[in-house]
Amino acid sequence: MRQRRFGRVDNVLKEITPKSVDYSQWYVDVIKKADMVDYAPIKGFMVIKPYGYRIWEFIQAAMDAKFRATGHENAYFPLLIPENLLLKEAEHVEGFSAEVAWVTQGGSEPLTERLAVRPTSETIIGAMYSKWIQSYRDLPVLMNQWANVVRWEKATRPFLRTTEFLWQEGHTVHRTPEEALAETRQQLEIYRQVIEGELAIPVIAGRKSAGERFAGAVETFTLEALMGDGRALQIATSHFLGQNFAQAFDIQYLDEDGTRKFGWTTSWGSSTRMIGGLIMVHGDDKGLRLPPRVAPVQVVIVPIARGTDEEQQQVLAYARLLKDRLAGAQVRVRLDDRPEFTPGYKYNDWEMRGVPLRIEVGPKDLAKQGMVLCRRDTGEKTAVSEAGFESAVTAMLDAIQQSLLQQALEHQQAHTVAVENYREAEKYGHRGFFEGDWCGSEACADQLKANTGMTIRCLPLDRTPEGTGCVVCGQPSQERMLFARAY
Amino acid sequence: MRQRRFGRVDNVLKEITPKSVDYSQWYVDVIKKADMVDYAPIKGFMVIKPYGYRIWEFIQAAMDAKFRATGHENAYFPLLIPENLLLKEAEHVEGFSAEVAWVTQGGSEPLTERLAVRPTSETIIGAMYSKWIQSYRDLPVLMNQWANVVRWEKATRPFLRTTEFLWQEGHTVHRTPEEALAETRQQLEIYRQVIEGELAIPVIAGRKSAGERFAGAVETFTLEALMGDGRALQIATSHFLGQNFAQAFDIQYLDEDGTRKFGWTTSWGSSTRMIGGLIMVHGDDKGLRLPPRVAPVQVVIVPIARGTDEEQQQVLAYARLLKDRLAGAQVRVRLDDRPEFTPGYKYNDWEMRGVPLRIEVGPKDLAKQGMVLCRRDTGEKTAVSEAGFESAVTAMLDAIQQSLLQQALEHQQAHTVAVENYREAEKYGHRGFFEGDWCGSEACADQLKANTGMTIRCLPLDRTPEGTGCVVCGQPSQERMLFARAY
Ligand SMILES: [Zn+2]
Ligand SMILES: [Zn+2]
C-alpha cells in the first residue's frame, strides 16, 4: 500500500518544476536545489558540490575495487598532450580535433608546439606503453587512470555533457586479439555490475554500429540506459582497439617465438555522466531519489519536538541515541536538529535530496519506544519498535535499493517497443527504446537520424534479427538494433 | 645486531648510483629502477607508474579520513580559470603569473578570454564561495579538493618539482580570524600526523617569514623536512589568508547582528611532492626503503627452491600457504615465484623497491616448519616458527615503521646545528638545518640567500630567540629561524 503525506508545502518544493511540465528544467532544478552542482563562471564548466561529489566517491570506490580485483592498477599520465602525438592515429584525431582545448602559452613564453588538454589519453598512454613493453613477459599491461578530461562542447548540461568532466579510463595491452576482446567484455560486465548494483540503473549491453564507434576503435561496446523522459543515455563504453593504436604508437613486443609483434589494445571509460543518469532514472517531482548504496545520507532522523522544553529535550536525546546506534551499524545517518525549521520543511528538504529513509520520532514514539520509518521511494510508512530497529533499517535500505532497480526496470521494459518500421516510433513521440531489424547500411542509420532525431544506440548482445527486414529500407536484416533519441 | 647479506650482485643493483657519488643521480636512478615514475614526452611532466601511484593512494586515504573526521567535505572545481578571476587578488597574481599555462583555443575557435590551467584554486573557489555564502549560518565552509595543478617550472625533478602535479587543496571560510587561524593550525597538525605517522618523516613546524609566504597569505605555516643529503624540503603548507581573498572575491555574510561582513579564509595543500621526500629521507644505496604503512607490498615471500622437482613443489606450496595466511591477516603480501630469476636477483629487486620485510623459505625452513624474516631497514634476519608467524610479521612491520621514523629523526637531529653567525654553516658545506637568531629584516634574508644559497625555511613554532643577535647583521634578535638549502 502506498501512502503519501506532505509536510507544509514551502519554497523548497515550489522551486522544482514538475517533470511533466518541463523535463529539462526539472533536471536543472533538482541538481541545483539538491546542492549537487553549480554552474561555474566559465561557459560549459560545472562545480561539483560535496553532495554530488560524495556520490562520485562511492561510485569510484565500487568501480576501483572491481578493477583491482581483476588485476588492474592505477597510474597517472600527463594532462597535456603534444599535438604531434594526437595526430598519430588518423581516425582518432579526426574524431576529437574539433573538441580540443589548446594550451599555447606556458609562463611568459609562447610554446613552440601547442599542447592539447587531454580529451582522452590513448595517445599519451600509447606513447609510454611503447617504451615500457619489450617482451611477451610484460603483457598484459592493465592500467586505469582516474582523471579529468576536457572536450570543448557547444551545448552542455551538468553531469551529462560538460566541457570538463571526471572519469576513469582504463588502457590495456594484450598478446592476442582474443584476450583483448575478453578484457573489453569483462570491463563492460564490471560497469554493468556497478551501474545496476550500486546505481540501480538497468542497462542494455550492446555493440555500437560503425557510425557510433569510438574514434579509432575496431569495436565499441556500450551500456545504454533509458531515462525518465524516454531518452537514452550512453552510460559507459568499452573499446576493442585492435592494433590501430599499437601500430600508430609502435607498441611492439618480442614474442616467445623470437619475432616482434604489435600488441592488441583496449580502452574503457565511465564518468560523472553516470550521476546524471542516476538523477534522471530515479528522480521524481519531489526531487532526487537515491539508491542507498550511493546515498551520502542513507537515513535522516527528524525529531518532532512538541510540548514542554523538557519533553522536547527528551525527544532530542532519544533521536541522538537512535542516530548513534545507526552509526554504530555502519549506516550513514544524519540527525536534523536544526531548530529554525519545522518538521514539514525538513521532510521536503531531505526528500528533495533523495535520502532513502526518514525516521520520524515524536513524543508518542518516545512513549512507545518506537519510531516511524518513511521510505523515500514509495512514501510508505512503517512503525517499528526501538528494540533491534537497526536491522529493520538496514533491511529496508536493501529493499529500497532493490525496489528502485525494479521500478527502473519496469519503466524501461514498458517503454521498449519492437517495431517493423521506424515510423511506428512516431506515435510514442520518439520516446523510449525501439527495437527493430537493420540492414546494416550507414545510409539507413543516417536517414533514421535525419527524419526522427533517433540514433542507433546499440546492437544488443542478447538479441538476433527477427527477419522482418530493415526498419528503414525493408532490405534483408543483418542486425537487431536498439534505437532512440539520446542525451 | 645488524647483519647484512647480499644476494648475487647483478644488474639491478649496479644500475643505482651510490648516494655519496651523486645524490641527484641516485634519486633519479631509484625512482626509475623502482618503477615509480617515468619521464613523459613533454618537458617537465612525469608519468606516475602504479608502484608510485599506490603510495599516493595510501597517503590520500590517510589524509582524507582525517579531513573528513574534522568536518571537511570534498568537492570539485573547474580546471580552467578565466584570466579576470586570476587578476583579482593582486599579490596572488603576481606570485603565480610567471608560472601559468594558458588555454587560448577551444575546439576550432580562439577564445575571447584566455583561461589559466589552475596553478591553485583560491580564485575560482573564492568566486563560488561568494555566491554560496549568505548568512553566518552558512559558516564555516570547509571544503577540500583532490586535483591536478599546473605550474610552468623551468627546472623540474620527478615528484619534487614538476609542471603538473597531484595534490589536495583545502579552502575554508570562517566567521572570525581566531577560528580561521585555528583551522590553519589544525590542518598543519593533520599534515604532521600523516607525514610522521604514515610516511615516517619527522618535520619541523613553523611560520614562513614574509618573503617566503604564499602569494596573498597573511600567514603561512609550513612543515619542513630534512632530506638524506642535508637539504630541506617544504613538505606541506597551511595558509591563513585573512580577508585578502574575501575582499577580492566579495565573500560576505550577513552576521547575527544584521551587518554584512567579510569572511576569513584559509587554504592548505599537500602534494605528490611528499613521495619525493619519502624517497630521499629513507632510501639507501640499495634503493627505496618504504615505511610499511604506505608500502604497496609490505612483505615479499621468496621461495628458495632446491633439490628434486617434488621438493621444489613442496617449498612452493609452503610459500603459498604462508602467503594466504598473511593475506588473511590483512598484510599486503606478494609471493615472488618467477622461475626465471634466482633468489639473489629477487632479493636485490625487492630491496630496490623498498619492500619492508622479506620472508625466505627453503627446504630447511620447510623441514623445521619455520622461515627467515629479513628486515629491509636494518638487514637483520630472524628465524621464526610457522605457528603464529602472522603476529611476528605484523609486529615486525610496526617495528620497522617506528625504526624508520627514529632513524630519520636521528639524522635530522644530528644535522641540525645552532649557530651565531651564518658563516658557521660553511664548514658543513651548507648541508643540514641551521638554527639561529634573526633581526627580522628581509635584507638579511636576501643576503643569506645571495651568499650561501640558503633560505629561511621557517620560524619554528616551538622556539624563541636566544638573544645572540641576527646571524647575518648582528642586530638585536626578533625571531629564531631555521635556514637551509632547499629543494
Ligand atoms: Zn536499411
Ligand atoms: Zn639581520
PDB file of C-alpha atoms in Angstrom, chain A residues 164-390:
ATOM      1  CA  GLU A 164      35.374  19.268 -18.274  1.00  0.00           C
ATOM      2  CA  PHE A 165      34.333  16.050 -16.603  1.00  0.00           C
ATOM      3  CA  LEU A 166      35.781  13.486 -14.247  1.00  0.00           C
ATOM      4  CA  TRP A 167      36.149   9.909 -15.308  1.00  0.00           C
ATOM      5  CA  GLN A 168      38.200   6.792 -15.247  1.00  0.00           C
ATOM      6  CA  GLU A 169      39.883   5.493 -18.352  1.00  0.00           C
ATOM      7  CA  GLY A 170      41.340   2.008 -18.495  1.00  0.00           C
ATOM      8  CA  HIS A 171      44.037   1.184 -21.034  1.00  0.00           C
ATOM      9  CA  THR A 172      45.318  -2.324 -21.588  1.00  0.00           C
ATOM     10  CA  VAL A 173      47.655  -4.188 -23.928  1.00  0.00           C
ATOM     11  CA  HIS A 174      47.397  -7.884 -24.716  1.00  0.00           C
ATOM     12  CA  ARG A 175      49.213 -10.552 -26.637  1.00  0.00           C
ATOM     13  CA  THR A 176      46.228 -11.785 -28.623  1.00  0.00           C
ATOM     14  CA  PRO A 177      43.032 -10.294 -30.028  1.00  0.00           C
ATOM     15  CA  GLU A 178      41.014 -12.895 -28.116  1.00  0.00           C
ATOM     16  CA  GLU A 179      42.491 -11.782 -24.832  1.00  0.00           C
ATOM     17  CA  ALA A 180      41.911  -8.097 -25.661  1.00  0.00           C
ATOM     18  CA  LEU A 181      38.306  -8.778 -26.631  1.00  0.00           C
ATOM     19  CA  ALA A 182      37.761 -10.756 -23.433  1.00  0.00           C
ATOM     20  CA  GLU A 183      39.127  -7.780 -21.456  1.00  0.00           C
ATOM     21  CA  THR A 184      36.788  -5.408 -23.303  1.00  0.00           C
ATOM     22  CA  ARG A 185      33.824  -7.607 -22.428  1.00  0.00           C
ATOM     23  CA  GLN A 186      34.953  -8.161 -18.849  1.00  0.00           C
ATOM     24  CA  GLN A 187      35.162  -4.429 -18.213  1.00  0.00           C
ATOM     25  CA  LEU A 188      31.728  -3.905 -19.742  1.00  0.00           C
ATOM     26  CA  GLU A 189      30.436  -6.500 -17.300  1.00  0.00           C
ATOM     27  CA  ILE A 190      32.074  -4.665 -14.380  1.00  0.00           C
ATOM     28  CA  TYR A 191      30.355  -1.479 -15.473  1.00  0.00           C
ATOM     29  CA  ARG A 192      27.050  -3.330 -15.624  1.00  0.00           C
ATOM     30  CA  GLN A 193      27.547  -4.718 -12.126  1.00  0.00           C
ATOM     31  CA  VAL A 194      28.294  -1.300 -10.644  1.00  0.00           C
ATOM     32  CA  ILE A 195      25.644   0.591 -12.603  1.00  0.00           C
ATOM     33  CA  GLU A 196      22.891  -1.910 -11.855  1.00  0.00           C
ATOM     34  CA  GLY A 197      24.149  -2.980  -8.428  1.00  0.00           C
ATOM     35  CA  GLU A 198      25.077   0.406  -6.957  1.00  0.00           C
ATOM     36  CA  LEU A 199      23.219   2.973  -9.044  1.00  0.00           C
ATOM     37  CA  ALA A 200      20.157   0.719  -9.565  1.00  0.00           C
ATOM     38  CA  ILE A 201      20.081   1.649 -13.244  1.00  0.00           C
ATOM     39  CA  PRO A 202      19.138  -1.215 -15.591  1.00  0.00           C
ATOM     40  CA  VAL A 203      21.127  -1.216 -18.810  1.00  0.00           C
ATOM     41  CA  ILE A 204      21.119  -2.796 -22.237  1.00  0.00           C
ATOM     42  CA  ALA A 205      24.530  -4.069 -23.299  1.00  0.00           C
ATOM     43  CA  GLY A 206      25.441  -3.999 -26.950  1.00  0.00           C
ATOM     44  CA  ARG A 207      27.930  -3.250 -29.691  1.00  0.00           C
ATOM     45  CA  LYS A 208      27.975   0.152 -31.323  1.00  0.00           C
ATOM     46  CA  SER A 209      27.316   0.320 -35.039  1.00  0.00           C
ATOM     47  CA  ALA A 210      30.287   1.520 -37.098  1.00  0.00           C
ATOM     48  CA  GLY A 211      28.976   5.078 -37.266  1.00  0.00           C
ATOM     49  CA  GLU A 212      28.714   5.350 -33.493  1.00  0.00           C
ATOM     50  CA  ARG A 213      32.067   3.811 -32.560  1.00  0.00           C
ATOM     51  CA  PHE A 214      34.808   5.479 -30.563  1.00  0.00           C
ATOM     52  CA  ALA A 215      37.249   7.228 -32.882  1.00  0.00           C
ATOM     53  CA  GLY A 216      39.928   4.658 -33.673  1.00  0.00           C
ATOM     54  CA  ALA A 217      38.163   1.599 -32.248  1.00  0.00           C
ATOM     55  CA  VAL A 218      37.553  -1.668 -34.064  1.00  0.00           C
ATOM     56  CA  GLU A 219      34.608  -2.456 -31.826  1.00  0.00           C
ATOM     57  CA  THR A 220      32.895  -0.363 -29.172  1.00  0.00           C
ATOM     58  CA  PHE A 221      30.713  -1.979 -26.526  1.00  0.00           C
ATOM     59  CA  THR A 222      28.231   0.190 -24.694  1.00  0.00           C
ATOM     60  CA  LEU A 223      25.719   0.186 -21.891  1.00  0.00           C
ATOM     61  CA  GLU A 224      22.573   2.126 -22.709  1.00  0.00           C
ATOM     62  CA  ALA A 225      20.076   3.252 -20.110  1.00  0.00           C
ATOM     63  CA  LEU A 226      16.582   4.702 -20.517  1.00  0.00           C
ATOM     64  CA  MET A 227      15.959   7.985 -18.746  1.00  0.00           C
ATOM     65  CA  GLY A 228      12.695   9.111 -17.115  1.00  0.00           C
ATOM     66  CA  ASP A 229      11.721  11.105 -20.201  1.00  0.00           C
ATOM     67  CA  GLY A 230      12.211   8.189 -22.572  1.00  0.00           C
ATOM     68  CA  ARG A 231      15.544   9.339 -23.951  1.00  0.00           C
ATOM     69  CA  ALA A 232      18.590   7.095 -23.945  1.00  0.00           C
ATOM     70  CA  LEU A 233      21.855   7.688 -22.170  1.00  0.00           C
ATOM     71  CA  GLN A 234      25.114   6.024 -23.165  1.00  0.00           C
ATOM     72  CA  ILE A 235      26.378   5.372 -19.668  1.00  0.00           C
ATOM     73  CA  ALA A 236      29.711   3.546 -20.114  1.00  0.00           C
ATOM     74  CA  THR A 237      31.741   2.234 -23.036  1.00  0.00           C
ATOM     75  CA  SER A 238      34.494  -0.310 -23.571  1.00  0.00           C
ATOM     76  CA  HIS A 239      36.572  -0.356 -26.741  1.00  0.00           C
ATOM     77  CA  PHE A 240      38.485  -3.072 -28.536  1.00  0.00           C
ATOM     78  CA  LEU A 241      41.107  -1.058 -30.406  1.00  0.00           C
ATOM     79  CA  GLY A 242      42.604  -3.910 -32.401  1.00  0.00           C
ATOM     80  CA  GLN A 243      46.142  -2.975 -33.427  1.00  0.00           C
ATOM     81  CA  ASN A 244      45.237   0.558 -34.540  1.00  0.00           C
ATOM     82  CA  PHE A 245      46.858   2.330 -31.614  1.00  0.00           C
ATOM     83  CA  ALA A 246      49.620  -0.269 -31.277  1.00  0.00           C
ATOM     84  CA  GLN A 247      50.641   0.492 -34.849  1.00  0.00           C
ATOM     85  CA  ALA A 248      50.273   4.246 -34.514  1.00  0.00           C
ATOM     86  CA  PHE A 249      52.360   4.285 -31.320  1.00  0.00           C
ATOM     87  CA  ASP A 250      54.634   1.362 -32.077  1.00  0.00           C
ATOM     88  CA  ILE A 251      53.577  -0.814 -29.178  1.00  0.00           C
ATOM     89  CA  GLN A 252      55.518  -3.958 -30.014  1.00  0.00           C
ATOM     90  CA  TYR A 253      56.727  -6.919 -28.018  1.00  0.00           C
ATOM     91  CA  LEU A 254      59.193  -9.692 -28.668  1.00  0.00           C
ATOM     92  CA  ASP A 255      57.149 -12.850 -28.626  1.00  0.00           C
ATOM     93  CA  GLU A 256      58.243 -16.264 -27.328  1.00  0.00           C
ATOM     94  CA  ASP A 257      58.912 -17.294 -30.930  1.00  0.00           C
ATOM     95  CA  GLY A 258      61.544 -14.573 -31.283  1.00  0.00           C
ATOM     96  CA  THR A 259      59.558 -12.276 -33.582  1.00  0.00           C
ATOM     97  CA  ARG A 260      58.365  -8.750 -32.879  1.00  0.00           C
ATOM     98  CA  LYS A 261      54.601  -8.270 -32.876  1.00  0.00           C
ATOM     99  CA  PHE A 262      52.165  -5.458 -32.296  1.00  0.00           C
ATOM    100  CA  GLY A 263      50.081  -5.627 -29.139  1.00  0.00           C
ATOM    101  CA  TRP A 264      46.281  -5.618 -29.044  1.00  0.00           C
ATOM    102  CA  THR A 265      44.852  -2.791 -27.016  1.00  0.00           C
ATOM    103  CA  THR A 266      41.628  -1.828 -25.273  1.00  0.00           C
ATOM    104  CA  SER A 267      40.291   1.234 -23.534  1.00  0.00           C
ATOM    105  CA  TRP A 268      37.175   1.699 -21.421  1.00  0.00           C
ATOM    106  CA  GLY A 269      35.664   4.633 -19.626  1.00  0.00           C
ATOM    107  CA  SER A 270      32.926   5.783 -17.306  1.00  0.00           C
ATOM    108  CA  SER A 271      32.374   9.270 -15.991  1.00  0.00           C
ATOM    109  CA  THR A 272      30.451  11.698 -13.813  1.00  0.00           C
ATOM    110  CA  ARG A 273      27.807  11.370 -16.532  1.00  0.00           C
ATOM    111  CA  MET A 274      26.582   8.345 -14.542  1.00  0.00           C
ATOM    112  CA  ILE A 275      25.381  10.769 -11.878  1.00  0.00           C
ATOM    113  CA  GLY A 276      23.220  12.488 -14.496  1.00  0.00           C
ATOM    114  CA  GLY A 277      21.717   9.103 -15.301  1.00  0.00           C
ATOM    115  CA  LEU A 278      21.135   8.409 -11.625  1.00  0.00           C
ATOM    116  CA  ILE A 279      19.130  11.621 -11.271  1.00  0.00           C
ATOM    117  CA  MET A 280      17.048  11.101 -14.394  1.00  0.00           C
ATOM    118  CA  VAL A 281      16.276   7.433 -13.811  1.00  0.00           C
ATOM    119  CA  HIS A 282      15.140   7.736 -10.197  1.00  0.00           C
ATOM    120  CA  GLY A 283      14.144  11.365  -9.583  1.00  0.00           C
ATOM    121  CA  ASP A 284      10.521  12.462  -9.163  1.00  0.00           C
ATOM    122  CA  ASP A 285       8.652  15.734  -8.707  1.00  0.00           C
ATOM    123  CA  LYS A 286       9.781  15.929  -5.098  1.00  0.00           C
ATOM    124  CA  GLY A 287      13.421  15.785  -6.165  1.00  0.00           C
ATOM    125  CA  LEU A 288      16.123  13.125  -6.062  1.00  0.00           C
ATOM    126  CA  ARG A 289      15.619   9.534  -5.070  1.00  0.00           C
ATOM    127  CA  LEU A 290      18.990   7.997  -4.261  1.00  0.00           C
ATOM    128  CA  PRO A 291      19.755   4.288  -4.092  1.00  0.00           C
ATOM    129  CA  PRO A 292      21.049   3.628  -0.553  1.00  0.00           C
ATOM    130  CA  ARG A 293      24.405   2.266  -1.731  1.00  0.00           C
ATOM    131  CA  VAL A 294      25.428   5.620  -3.202  1.00  0.00           C
ATOM    132  CA  ALA A 295      23.450   7.952  -0.927  1.00  0.00           C
ATOM    133  CA  PRO A 296      25.680  10.347   1.047  1.00  0.00           C
ATOM    134  CA  VAL A 297      22.989  10.250   3.745  1.00  0.00           C
ATOM    135  CA  GLN A 298      21.075   6.982   3.902  1.00  0.00           C
ATOM    136  CA  VAL A 299      18.850   7.812   6.845  1.00  0.00           C
ATOM    137  CA  VAL A 300      17.768  11.149   8.239  1.00  0.00           C
ATOM    138  CA  ILE A 301      16.232  11.368  11.679  1.00  0.00           C
ATOM    139  CA  VAL A 302      13.746  14.180  12.138  1.00  0.00           C
ATOM    140  CA  PRO A 303      12.703  14.789  15.731  1.00  0.00           C
ATOM    141  CA  ILE A 304       9.211  16.173  16.173  1.00  0.00           C
ATOM    142  CA  ALA A 305       9.591  18.308  19.225  1.00  0.00           C
ATOM    143  CA  ARG A 306       6.326  19.198  20.919  1.00  0.00           C
ATOM    144  CA  GLY A 307       5.248  20.042  24.452  1.00  0.00           C
ATOM    145  CA  THR A 308       7.390  21.399  27.263  1.00  0.00           C
ATOM    146  CA  ASP A 309      11.074  22.152  26.957  1.00  0.00           C
ATOM    147  CA  GLU A 310      11.808  19.043  28.953  1.00  0.00           C
ATOM    148  CA  GLU A 311       9.674  16.893  26.670  1.00  0.00           C
ATOM    149  CA  GLN A 312      11.407  18.366  23.650  1.00  0.00           C
ATOM    150  CA  GLN A 313      14.804  17.609  25.168  1.00  0.00           C
ATOM    151  CA  GLN A 314      13.733  14.029  25.802  1.00  0.00           C
ATOM    152  CA  VAL A 315      12.727  13.562  22.186  1.00  0.00           C
ATOM    153  CA  LEU A 316      16.031  15.042  21.062  1.00  0.00           C
ATOM    154  CA  ALA A 317      18.017  12.789  23.391  1.00  0.00           C
ATOM    155  CA  TYR A 318      16.095   9.791  22.055  1.00  0.00           C
ATOM    156  CA  ALA A 319      16.806  10.871  18.463  1.00  0.00           C
ATOM    157  CA  ARG A 320      20.500  11.173  19.291  1.00  0.00           C
ATOM    158  CA  LEU A 321      20.536   7.701  20.756  1.00  0.00           C
ATOM    159  CA  LEU A 322      18.959   6.287  17.600  1.00  0.00           C
ATOM    160  CA  LYS A 323      21.473   8.161  15.491  1.00  0.00           C
ATOM    161  CA  ASP A 324      24.428   6.760  17.434  1.00  0.00           C
ATOM    162  CA  ARG A 325      23.076   3.257  17.203  1.00  0.00           C
ATOM    163  CA  LEU A 326      22.613   3.504  13.434  1.00  0.00           C
ATOM    164  CA  ALA A 327      26.086   4.980  13.016  1.00  0.00           C
ATOM    165  CA  GLY A 328      27.369   2.015  15.025  1.00  0.00           C
ATOM    166  CA  ALA A 329      25.653  -0.262  12.498  1.00  0.00           C
ATOM    167  CA  GLN A 330      27.625   1.453   9.680  1.00  0.00           C
ATOM    168  CA  VAL A 331      24.581   3.349   8.435  1.00  0.00           C
ATOM    169  CA  ARG A 332      25.255   6.842   7.036  1.00  0.00           C
ATOM    170  CA  VAL A 333      22.834   8.722   9.251  1.00  0.00           C
ATOM    171  CA  ARG A 334      22.141  12.369   9.948  1.00  0.00           C
ATOM    172  CA  LEU A 335      20.104  13.920  12.706  1.00  0.00           C
ATOM    173  CA  ASP A 336      18.344  17.067  11.548  1.00  0.00           C
ATOM    174  CA  ASP A 337      18.036  19.025  14.773  1.00  0.00           C
ATOM    175  CA  ARG A 338      18.013  22.467  13.156  1.00  0.00           C
ATOM    176  CA  PRO A 339      15.763  24.474  15.462  1.00  0.00           C
ATOM    177  CA  GLU A 340      14.879  27.062  12.824  1.00  0.00           C
ATOM    178  CA  PHE A 341      12.925  24.679  10.582  1.00  0.00           C
ATOM    179  CA  THR A 342       9.640  22.826  11.027  1.00  0.00           C
ATOM    180  CA  PRO A 343       9.467  19.050  10.596  1.00  0.00           C
ATOM    181  CA  GLY A 344       7.445  19.606   7.411  1.00  0.00           C
ATOM    182  CA  TYR A 345      10.175  21.766   5.946  1.00  0.00           C
ATOM    183  CA  LYS A 346      12.757  19.153   6.825  1.00  0.00           C
ATOM    184  CA  TYR A 347      10.718  16.364   5.237  1.00  0.00           C
ATOM    185  CA  ASN A 348      10.612  18.260   1.963  1.00  0.00           C
ATOM    186  CA  ASP A 349      14.227  19.229   2.184  1.00  0.00           C
ATOM    187  CA  TRP A 350      15.518  15.684   2.658  1.00  0.00           C
ATOM    188  CA  GLU A 351      13.060  14.243   0.170  1.00  0.00           C
ATOM    189  CA  MET A 352      14.436  16.690  -2.365  1.00  0.00           C
ATOM    190  CA  ARG A 353      17.945  15.460  -1.563  1.00  0.00           C
ATOM    191  CA  GLY A 354      16.769  11.922  -2.129  1.00  0.00           C
ATOM    192  CA  VAL A 355      17.606  10.475   1.292  1.00  0.00           C
ATOM    193  CA  PRO A 356      16.243   6.905   1.048  1.00  0.00           C
ATOM    194  CA  LEU A 357      14.789   6.621   4.531  1.00  0.00           C
ATOM    195  CA  ARG A 358      13.446   9.091   7.075  1.00  0.00           C
ATOM    196  CA  ILE A 359      12.897   8.300  10.710  1.00  0.00           C
ATOM    197  CA  GLU A 360      10.298  10.410  12.493  1.00  0.00           C
ATOM    198  CA  VAL A 361      10.384  10.471  16.266  1.00  0.00           C
ATOM    199  CA  GLY A 362       7.930  12.434  18.382  1.00  0.00           C
ATOM    200  CA  PRO A 363       6.701  12.295  21.987  1.00  0.00           C
ATOM    201  CA  LYS A 364       4.308   9.427  21.199  1.00  0.00           C
ATOM    202  CA  ASP A 365       7.100   7.403  19.608  1.00  0.00           C
ATOM    203  CA  LEU A 366       9.269   8.027  22.634  1.00  0.00           C
ATOM    204  CA  ALA A 367       6.448   6.912  24.950  1.00  0.00           C
ATOM    205  CA  LYS A 368       6.081   3.676  22.949  1.00  0.00           C
ATOM    206  CA  GLN A 369       9.855   3.252  22.495  1.00  0.00           C
ATOM    207  CA  GLY A 370       9.237   3.189  18.779  1.00  0.00           C
ATOM    208  CA  MET A 371       9.540   5.305  15.651  1.00  0.00           C
ATOM    209  CA  VAL A 372       8.131   5.670  12.172  1.00  0.00           C
ATOM    210  CA  LEU A 373      10.220   4.741   9.124  1.00  0.00           C
ATOM    211  CA  CYS A 374       9.234   6.540   5.940  1.00  0.00           C
ATOM    212  CA  ARG A 375      10.546   5.342   2.580  1.00  0.00           C
ATOM    213  CA  ARG A 376      11.527   7.931   0.007  1.00  0.00           C
ATOM    214  CA  ASP A 377      10.898   5.606  -2.922  1.00  0.00           C
ATOM    215  CA  THR A 378       7.293   4.692  -2.111  1.00  0.00           C
ATOM    216  CA  GLY A 379       6.268   7.093   0.642  1.00  0.00           C
ATOM    217  CA  GLU A 380       5.285   4.040   2.693  1.00  0.00           C
ATOM    218  CA  LYS A 381       5.370   4.434   6.470  1.00  0.00           C
ATOM    219  CA  THR A 382       6.083   1.684   8.945  1.00  0.00           C
ATOM    220  CA  ALA A 383       6.045   1.876  12.725  1.00  0.00           C
ATOM    221  CA  VAL A 384       8.851  -0.126  14.323  1.00  0.00           C
ATOM    222  CA  SER A 385       9.969  -0.693  17.850  1.00  0.00           C
ATOM    223  CA  GLU A 386      13.291   0.571  19.131  1.00  0.00           C
ATOM    224  CA  ALA A 387      14.491  -2.932  20.032  1.00  0.00           C
ATOM    225  CA  GLY A 388      16.633  -4.114  17.154  1.00  0.00           C
ATOM    226  CA  PHE A 389      15.497  -1.291  14.880  1.00  0.00           C
ATOM    227  CA  GLU A 390      18.925  -1.255  13.228  1.00  0.00           C
TER     228      GLU A 390
END
